[in-house]
Amino acid sequence: MIRLIVSLIIVILFEKNYGQQTVRQCTCNEIEPCQKLAVESVLPCSDQCQKFVSSMGGNYQQIRSCFQQKQPIIDKAMQCSQDAFPEACSRTQPKMIPKRYTKGIEIAAMNEINKQLQRMGIAEQVTNLLSQGRRFFKCFQSCMTKKLGKCADGCHLDLPSDNVVVQKIKSCALRSGVQTAAMKDLCFCIERSGIRQLAGICPRIQIFETK
């Protein structure tokens, strides 16, 4: 559904180190098939979990269409996010880099999103909505994990700090058209599909190019 998620799925490699343990940097030849597989898996995984959207009152096919209408923006943002880390994988001899867990960037992203939601005054409403959609997200995450399997197993991407990664992806989203008008339009489209909990949220969306 929302392919921008794939940008985070591909780069989420937690920065907390295991002492001095190191791991081999992934080669670009290893990562490219993983990127392709991740992109190809998003819609099938969303479709597989659609019953959890229906349980919230939404028409899944209509919601799917809402995101497809924004596909050019999503694709542009995703490509920009991938291009923002040219040294993440190695095109020559890979080096050894610090070994990392798999949650840090996810946590940094959620902190940034929560900060923006609080600024707009809709954090509580969105939190309640996401709580209702928890089963969908868990189903989707499980499906993506199974689809990717052991893709690029045994290596990591060489990324900057968690916050730098999140800010670069945020910058890409803004430059690619993730702005107030587009996000309000998407939000109202999803509301019309049956997710009435968005009624008080959509009019208050304000996207600013601030950290």
PDB file of C-alpha atoms in Angstrom:
ATOM      1  CA  MET A   1       0.000   0.000   0.000  1.00  0.00           C
ATOM      2  CA  ILE A   2       2.186   2.848   1.204  1.00  0.00           C
ATOM      3  CA  ARG A   3       5.501   2.100  -0.448  1.00  0.00           C
ATOM      4  CA  LEU A   4       7.297   4.854   1.431  1.00  0.00           C
ATOM      5  CA  ILE A   5       7.286   2.385   4.327  1.00  0.00           C
ATOM      6  CA  VAL A   6       9.751   0.359   2.285  1.00  0.00           C
ATOM      7  CA  SER A   7      12.372   3.107   2.613  1.00  0.00           C
ATOM      8  CA  LEU A   8      12.367   2.533   6.373  1.00  0.00           C
ATOM      9  CA  ILE A   9      12.090  -1.254   6.062  1.00  0.00           C
ATOM     10  CA  ILE A  10      15.249  -1.281   3.939  1.00  0.00           C
ATOM     11  CA  VAL A  11      17.335   1.028   6.149  1.00  0.00           C
ATOM     12  CA  ILE A  12      16.085   0.117   9.669  1.00  0.00           C
ATOM     13  CA  LEU A  13      19.198  -1.355  11.270  1.00  0.00           C
ATOM     14  CA  PHE A  14      19.507  -0.377  14.927  1.00  0.00           C
ATOM     15  CA  GLU A  15      22.620   1.567  15.882  1.00  0.00           C
ATOM     16  CA  LYS A  16      23.180   0.162  19.367  1.00  0.00           C
ATOM     17  CA  ASN A  17      26.479  -1.724  19.216  1.00  0.00           C
ATOM     18  CA  TYR A  18      27.369  -5.120  20.679  1.00  0.00           C
ATOM     19  CA  GLY A  19      30.561  -3.905  22.327  1.00  0.00           C
ATOM     20  CA  GLN A  20      33.261  -4.029  19.649  1.00  0.00           C
ATOM     21  CA  GLN A  21      31.597  -6.684  17.485  1.00  0.00           C
ATOM     22  CA  THR A  22      31.595  -5.984  13.777  1.00  0.00           C
ATOM     23  CA  VAL A  23      29.764  -7.316  10.744  1.00  0.00           C
ATOM     24  CA  ARG A  24      30.428  -7.176   7.018  1.00  0.00           C
ATOM     25  CA  GLN A  25      28.949  -4.267   5.093  1.00  0.00           C
ATOM     26  CA  CYS A  26      26.396  -5.405   2.501  1.00  0.00           C
ATOM     27  CA  THR A  27      27.374  -5.137  -1.130  1.00  0.00           C
ATOM     28  CA  CYS A  28      25.025  -3.269  -3.461  1.00  0.00           C
ATOM     29  CA  ASN A  29      24.568  -6.470  -5.467  1.00  0.00           C
ATOM     30  CA  GLU A  30      23.180  -8.108  -2.308  1.00  0.00           C
ATOM     31  CA  ILE A  31      20.873  -5.200  -1.447  1.00  0.00           C
ATOM     32  CA  GLU A  32      19.355  -4.465  -4.866  1.00  0.00           C
ATOM     33  CA  PRO A  33      17.333  -7.724  -5.046  1.00  0.00           C
ATOM     34  CA  CYS A  34      16.154  -7.072  -1.474  1.00  0.00           C
ATOM     35  CA  GLN A  35      14.905  -3.607  -2.422  1.00  0.00           C
ATOM     36  CA  LYS A  36      13.048  -5.036  -5.400  1.00  0.00           C
ATOM     37  CA  LEU A  37      11.543  -7.828  -3.299  1.00  0.00           C
ATOM     38  CA  ALA A  38      10.486  -5.393  -0.561  1.00  0.00           C
ATOM     39  CA  VAL A  39       8.701  -3.135  -3.052  1.00  0.00           C
ATOM     40  CA  GLU A  40       6.979  -6.091  -4.706  1.00  0.00           C
ATOM     41  CA  SER A  41       5.826  -7.438  -1.321  1.00  0.00           C
ATOM     42  CA  VAL A  42       4.083  -4.316   0.016  1.00  0.00           C
ATOM     43  CA  LEU A  43       0.785  -4.637  -1.852  1.00  0.00           C
ATOM     44  CA  PRO A  44       0.466  -8.425  -1.443  1.00  0.00           C
ATOM     45  CA  CYS A  45       1.109  -8.087   2.296  1.00  0.00           C
ATOM     46  CA  SER A  46      -1.408  -5.245   2.577  1.00  0.00           C
ATOM     47  CA  ASP A  47      -3.961  -7.320   0.680  1.00  0.00           C
ATOM     48  CA  GLN A  48      -3.293 -10.296   2.940  1.00  0.00           C
ATOM     49  CA  CYS A  49      -4.063  -8.188   6.022  1.00  0.00           C
ATOM     50  CA  GLN A  50      -7.061  -6.274   4.650  1.00  0.00           C
ATOM     51  CA  LYS A  51      -9.569  -7.925   7.023  1.00  0.00           C
ATOM     52  CA  PHE A  52      -8.113  -5.860   9.874  1.00  0.00           C
ATOM     53  CA  VAL A  53      -8.837  -2.639   7.949  1.00  0.00           C
ATOM     54  CA  SER A  54     -12.405  -3.774   7.336  1.00  0.00           C
ATOM     55  CA  SER A  55     -12.847  -4.386  11.070  1.00  0.00           C
ATOM     56  CA  MET A  56     -12.189  -0.653  11.611  1.00  0.00           C
ATOM     57  CA  GLY A  57     -15.042   0.227   9.253  1.00  0.00           C
ATOM     58  CA  GLY A  58     -12.947   1.014   6.199  1.00  0.00           C
ATOM     59  CA  ASN A  59     -13.413  -0.198   2.634  1.00  0.00           C
ATOM     60  CA  TYR A  60      -9.998  -1.674   1.896  1.00  0.00           C
ATOM     61  CA  GLN A  61     -10.198  -1.369  -1.898  1.00  0.00           C
ATOM     62  CA  GLN A  62     -11.117   2.308  -1.616  1.00  0.00           C
ATOM     63  CA  ILE A  63      -8.234   2.941   0.793  1.00  0.00           C
ATOM     64  CA  ARG A  64      -5.893   1.110  -1.577  1.00  0.00           C
ATOM     65  CA  SER A  65      -7.087   3.411  -4.354  1.00  0.00           C
ATOM     66  CA  CYS A  66      -6.440   6.482  -2.163  1.00  0.00           C
ATOM     67  CA  PHE A  67      -2.764   5.535  -1.863  1.00  0.00           C
ATOM     68  CA  GLN A  68      -2.478   4.598  -5.535  1.00  0.00           C
ATOM     69  CA  GLN A  69      -3.629   8.114  -6.452  1.00  0.00           C
ATOM     70  CA  LYS A  70      -0.558   9.413  -4.592  1.00  0.00           C
ATOM     71  CA  GLN A  71       1.770   6.843  -6.174  1.00  0.00           C
ATOM     72  CA  PRO A  72       3.953   9.405  -8.053  1.00  0.00           C
ATOM     73  CA  ILE A  73       4.710  11.222  -4.781  1.00  0.00           C
ATOM     74  CA  ILE A  74       5.370   7.956  -2.946  1.00  0.00           C
ATOM     75  CA  ASP A  75       7.646   6.613  -5.695  1.00  0.00           C
ATOM     76  CA  LYS A  76       9.609   9.873  -5.899  1.00  0.00           C
ATOM     77  CA  ALA A  77      10.069  10.022  -2.120  1.00  0.00           C
ATOM     78  CA  MET A  78      11.167   6.404  -2.015  1.00  0.00           C
ATOM     79  CA  GLN A  79      13.739   6.833  -4.785  1.00  0.00           C
ATOM     80  CA  CYS A  80      15.084   9.975  -3.115  1.00  0.00           C
ATOM     81  CA  SER A  81      15.409   8.101   0.196  1.00  0.00           C
ATOM     82  CA  GLN A  82      17.369   5.298  -1.446  1.00  0.00           C
ATOM     83  CA  ASP A  83      19.651   7.783  -3.243  1.00  0.00           C
ATOM     84  CA  ALA A  84      20.275   9.698   0.007  1.00  0.00           C
ATOM     85  CA  PHE A  85      22.607   6.960   1.294  1.00  0.00           C
ATOM     86  CA  PRO A  86      25.021   6.241  -1.589  1.00  0.00           C
ATOM     87  CA  GLU A  87      27.671   4.762   0.710  1.00  0.00           C
ATOM     88  CA  ALA A  88      25.291   2.477   2.627  1.00  0.00           C
ATOM     89  CA  CYS A  89      26.250  -0.526   0.520  1.00  0.00           C
ATOM     90  CA  SER A  90      29.613  -1.289  -1.033  1.00  0.00           C
ATOM     91  CA  ARG A  91      30.228  -1.429  -4.783  1.00  0.00           C
ATOM     92  CA  THR A  92      33.777  -2.655  -4.243  1.00  0.00           C
ATOM     93  CA  GLN A  93      35.349  -4.576  -1.376  1.00  0.00           C
ATOM     94  CA  PRO A  94      32.987  -4.341   1.644  1.00  0.00           C
ATOM     95  CA  LYS A  95      34.408  -3.182   4.964  1.00  0.00           C
ATOM     96  CA  MET A  96      33.651  -4.331   8.485  1.00  0.00           C
ATOM     97  CA  ILE A  97      31.241  -2.059  10.369  1.00  0.00           C
ATOM     98  CA  PRO A  98      29.804  -2.026  13.934  1.00  0.00           C
ATOM     99  CA  LYS A  99      27.067  -4.607  14.436  1.00  0.00           C
ATOM    100  CA  ARG A 100      23.632  -3.140  15.161  1.00  0.00           C
ATOM    101  CA  TYR A 101      20.220  -4.194  16.440  1.00  0.00           C
ATOM    102  CA  THR A 102      17.013  -3.505  14.481  1.00  0.00           C
ATOM    103  CA  LYS A 103      14.979  -0.885  16.374  1.00  0.00           C
ATOM    104  CA  GLY A 104      16.865   2.413  16.647  1.00  0.00           C
ATOM    105  CA  ILE A 105      15.828   4.057  13.388  1.00  0.00           C
ATOM    106  CA  GLU A 106      12.266   2.892  13.929  1.00  0.00           C
ATOM    107  CA  ILE A 107      12.259   4.533  17.370  1.00  0.00           C
ATOM    108  CA  ALA A 108      13.818   7.738  15.983  1.00  0.00           C
ATOM    109  CA  ALA A 109      11.180   7.828  13.221  1.00  0.00           C
ATOM    110  CA  MET A 110       8.332   7.380  15.697  1.00  0.00           C
ATOM    111  CA  ASN A 111       9.770  10.140  17.905  1.00  0.00           C
ATOM    112  CA  GLU A 112       9.880  12.505  14.918  1.00  0.00           C
ATOM    113  CA  ILE A 113       6.346  11.599  13.828  1.00  0.00           C
ATOM    114  CA  ASN A 114       5.033  12.035  17.385  1.00  0.00           C
ATOM    115  CA  LYS A 115       6.708  15.443  17.620  1.00  0.00           C
ATOM    116  CA  GLN A 116       4.976  16.576  14.434  1.00  0.00           C
ATOM    117  CA  LEU A 117       1.608  15.187  15.555  1.00  0.00           C
ATOM    118  CA  GLN A 118       1.912  17.010  18.880  1.00  0.00           C
ATOM    119  CA  ARG A 119       2.743  20.222  17.024  1.00  0.00           C
ATOM    120  CA  MET A 120      -0.477  19.817  15.000  1.00  0.00           C
ATOM    121  CA  GLY A 121      -2.443  18.970  18.153  1.00  0.00           C
ATOM    122  CA  ILE A 122      -3.636  15.585  16.877  1.00  0.00           C
ATOM    123  CA  ALA A 123      -1.265  13.214  18.681  1.00  0.00           C
ATOM    124  CA  GLU A 124      -3.925  11.719  20.962  1.00  0.00           C
ATOM    125  CA  GLN A 125      -6.443  11.138  18.155  1.00  0.00           C
ATOM    126  CA  VAL A 126      -3.836   9.555  15.870  1.00  0.00           C
ATOM    127  CA  THR A 127      -2.514   7.380  18.712  1.00  0.00           C
ATOM    128  CA  ASN A 128      -6.037   6.087  19.347  1.00  0.00           C
ATOM    129  CA  LEU A 129      -6.521   5.359  15.641  1.00  0.00           C
ATOM    130  CA  LEU A 130      -3.187   3.553  15.358  1.00  0.00           C
ATOM    131  CA  SER A 131      -4.104   1.519  18.419  1.00  0.00           C
ATOM    132  CA  GLN A 132      -7.225   0.357  16.595  1.00  0.00           C
ATOM    133  CA  GLY A 133      -5.107  -0.501  13.566  1.00  0.00           C
ATOM    134  CA  ARG A 134      -2.461  -2.389  15.549  1.00  0.00           C
ATOM    135  CA  ARG A 135      -3.576  -5.798  14.258  1.00  0.00           C
ATOM    136  CA  PHE A 136      -3.171  -4.655  10.660  1.00  0.00           C
ATOM    137  CA  PHE A 137       0.337  -3.317  11.281  1.00  0.00           C
ATOM    138  CA  LYS A 138       1.404  -6.472  13.124  1.00  0.00           C
ATOM    139  CA  CYS A 139       0.013  -8.624  10.312  1.00  0.00           C
ATOM    140  CA  PHE A 140       1.752  -6.474   7.683  1.00  0.00           C
ATOM    141  CA  GLN A 141       5.089  -6.527   9.515  1.00  0.00           C
ATOM    142  CA  SER A 142       4.921 -10.296   9.944  1.00  0.00           C
ATOM    143  CA  CYS A 143       4.139 -10.781   6.260  1.00  0.00           C
ATOM    144  CA  MET A 144       7.019  -8.535   5.139  1.00  0.00           C
ATOM    145  CA  THR A 145       9.432 -10.351   7.452  1.00  0.00           C
ATOM    146  CA  LYS A 146       8.419 -13.694   5.954  1.00  0.00           C
ATOM    147  CA  LYS A 147       8.633 -12.384   2.382  1.00  0.00           C
ATOM    148  CA  LEU A 148      12.126 -10.979   2.895  1.00  0.00           C
ATOM    149  CA  GLY A 149      13.264 -14.079   4.779  1.00  0.00           C
ATOM    150  CA  LYS A 150      17.055 -14.181   4.957  1.00  0.00           C
ATOM    151  CA  CYS A 151      17.529 -11.474   2.342  1.00  0.00           C
ATOM    152  CA  ALA A 152      21.070 -10.038   2.646  1.00  0.00           C
ATOM    153  CA  ASP A 153      21.557 -12.142   5.770  1.00  0.00           C
ATOM    154  CA  GLY A 154      24.871 -11.701   7.575  1.00  0.00           C
ATOM    155  CA  CYS A 155      25.566  -8.114   6.531  1.00  0.00           C
ATOM    156  CA  HIS A 156      24.461  -4.591   7.467  1.00  0.00           C
ATOM    157  CA  LEU A 157      24.128  -1.246   5.717  1.00  0.00           C
ATOM    158  CA  ASP A 158      26.638   1.444   6.681  1.00  0.00           C
ATOM    159  CA  LEU A 159      24.322   4.246   7.753  1.00  0.00           C
ATOM    160  CA  PRO A 160      24.731   7.530   9.657  1.00  0.00           C
ATOM    161  CA  SER A 161      23.128   8.042  13.074  1.00  0.00           C
ATOM    162  CA  ASP A 162      19.464   7.167  13.548  1.00  0.00           C
ATOM    163  CA  ASN A 163      18.349  10.808  13.679  1.00  0.00           C
ATOM    164  CA  VAL A 164      20.318  11.710  10.538  1.00  0.00           C
ATOM    165  CA  VAL A 165      18.666   8.833   8.660  1.00  0.00           C
ATOM    166  CA  VAL A 166      15.206   9.989   9.746  1.00  0.00           C
ATOM    167  CA  GLN A 167      15.874  13.630   8.845  1.00  0.00           C
ATOM    168  CA  LYS A 168      17.141  12.661   5.379  1.00  0.00           C
ATOM    169  CA  ILE A 169      14.047  10.555   4.708  1.00  0.00           C
ATOM    170  CA  LYS A 170      11.854  13.390   6.020  1.00  0.00           C
ATOM    171  CA  SER A 171      13.624  15.860   3.716  1.00  0.00           C
ATOM    172  CA  CYS A 172      13.079  13.527   0.760  1.00  0.00           C
ATOM    173  CA  ALA A 173       9.383  13.250   1.581  1.00  0.00           C
ATOM    174  CA  LEU A 174       8.989  17.032   1.716  1.00  0.00           C
ATOM    175  CA  ARG A 175      10.881  17.605  -1.546  1.00  0.00           C
ATOM    176  CA  SER A 176       8.854  14.887  -3.254  1.00  0.00           C
ATOM    177  CA  GLY A 177       5.483  16.464  -2.533  1.00  0.00           C
ATOM    178  CA  VAL A 178       4.494  15.214   0.916  1.00  0.00           C
ATOM    179  CA  GLN A 179       2.977  18.583   1.740  1.00  0.00           C
ATOM    180  CA  THR A 180      -0.165  19.842   3.470  1.00  0.00           C
ATOM    181  CA  ALA A 181      -2.536  19.776   0.476  1.00  0.00           C
ATOM    182  CA  ALA A 182      -1.506  16.287  -0.643  1.00  0.00           C
ATOM    183  CA  MET A 183      -1.702  14.808   2.855  1.00  0.00           C
ATOM    184  CA  LYS A 184      -5.078  16.407   3.595  1.00  0.00           C
ATOM    185  CA  ASP A 185      -6.382  15.049   0.301  1.00  0.00           C
ATOM    186  CA  LEU A 186      -5.135  11.555   1.184  1.00  0.00           C
ATOM    187  CA  CYS A 187      -6.592  11.791   4.688  1.00  0.00           C
ATOM    188  CA  PHE A 188     -10.038  12.885   3.466  1.00  0.00           C
ATOM    189  CA  CYS A 189      -9.985  10.117   0.858  1.00  0.00           C
ATOM    190  CA  ILE A 190      -9.359   7.513   3.569  1.00  0.00           C
ATOM    191  CA  GLU A 191     -12.064   9.064   5.755  1.00  0.00           C
ATOM    192  CA  ARG A 192     -14.557   8.759   2.892  1.00  0.00           C
ATOM    193  CA  SER A 193     -13.636   5.086   2.617  1.00  0.00           C
ATOM    194  CA  GLY A 194     -15.179   4.525   6.039  1.00  0.00           C
ATOM    195  CA  ILE A 195     -12.465   5.430   8.569  1.00  0.00           C
ATOM    196  CA  ARG A 196     -14.656   8.017  10.308  1.00  0.00           C
ATOM    197  CA  GLN A 197     -12.163   8.396  13.151  1.00  0.00           C
ATOM    198  CA  LEU A 198     -10.229  10.731  10.807  1.00  0.00           C
ATOM    199  CA  ALA A 199     -13.019  13.329  10.760  1.00  0.00           C
ATOM    200  CA  GLY A 200     -11.372  15.518  13.387  1.00  0.00           C
ATOM    201  CA  ILE A 201      -7.832  14.857  12.186  1.00  0.00           C
ATOM    202  CA  CYS A 202      -7.757  15.652   8.460  1.00  0.00           C
ATOM    203  CA  PRO A 203      -8.605  19.400   8.692  1.00  0.00           C
ATOM    204  CA  ARG A 204      -5.783  19.939  11.203  1.00  0.00           C
ATOM    205  CA  ILE A 205      -2.952  18.464   9.146  1.00  0.00           C
ATOM    206  CA  GLN A 206      -0.197  21.036   8.564  1.00  0.00           C
ATOM    207  CA  ILE A 207       3.117  19.960   7.052  1.00  0.00           C
ATOM    208  CA  PHE A 208       5.972  22.392   7.664  1.00  0.00           C
ATOM    209  CA  GLU A 209       9.562  22.096   6.531  1.00  0.00           C
ATOM    210  CA  THR A 210      10.890  22.265  10.080  1.00  0.00           C
ATOM    211  CA  LYS A 211      12.817  19.794  12.233  1.00  0.00           C
TER     212      LYS A 211
END
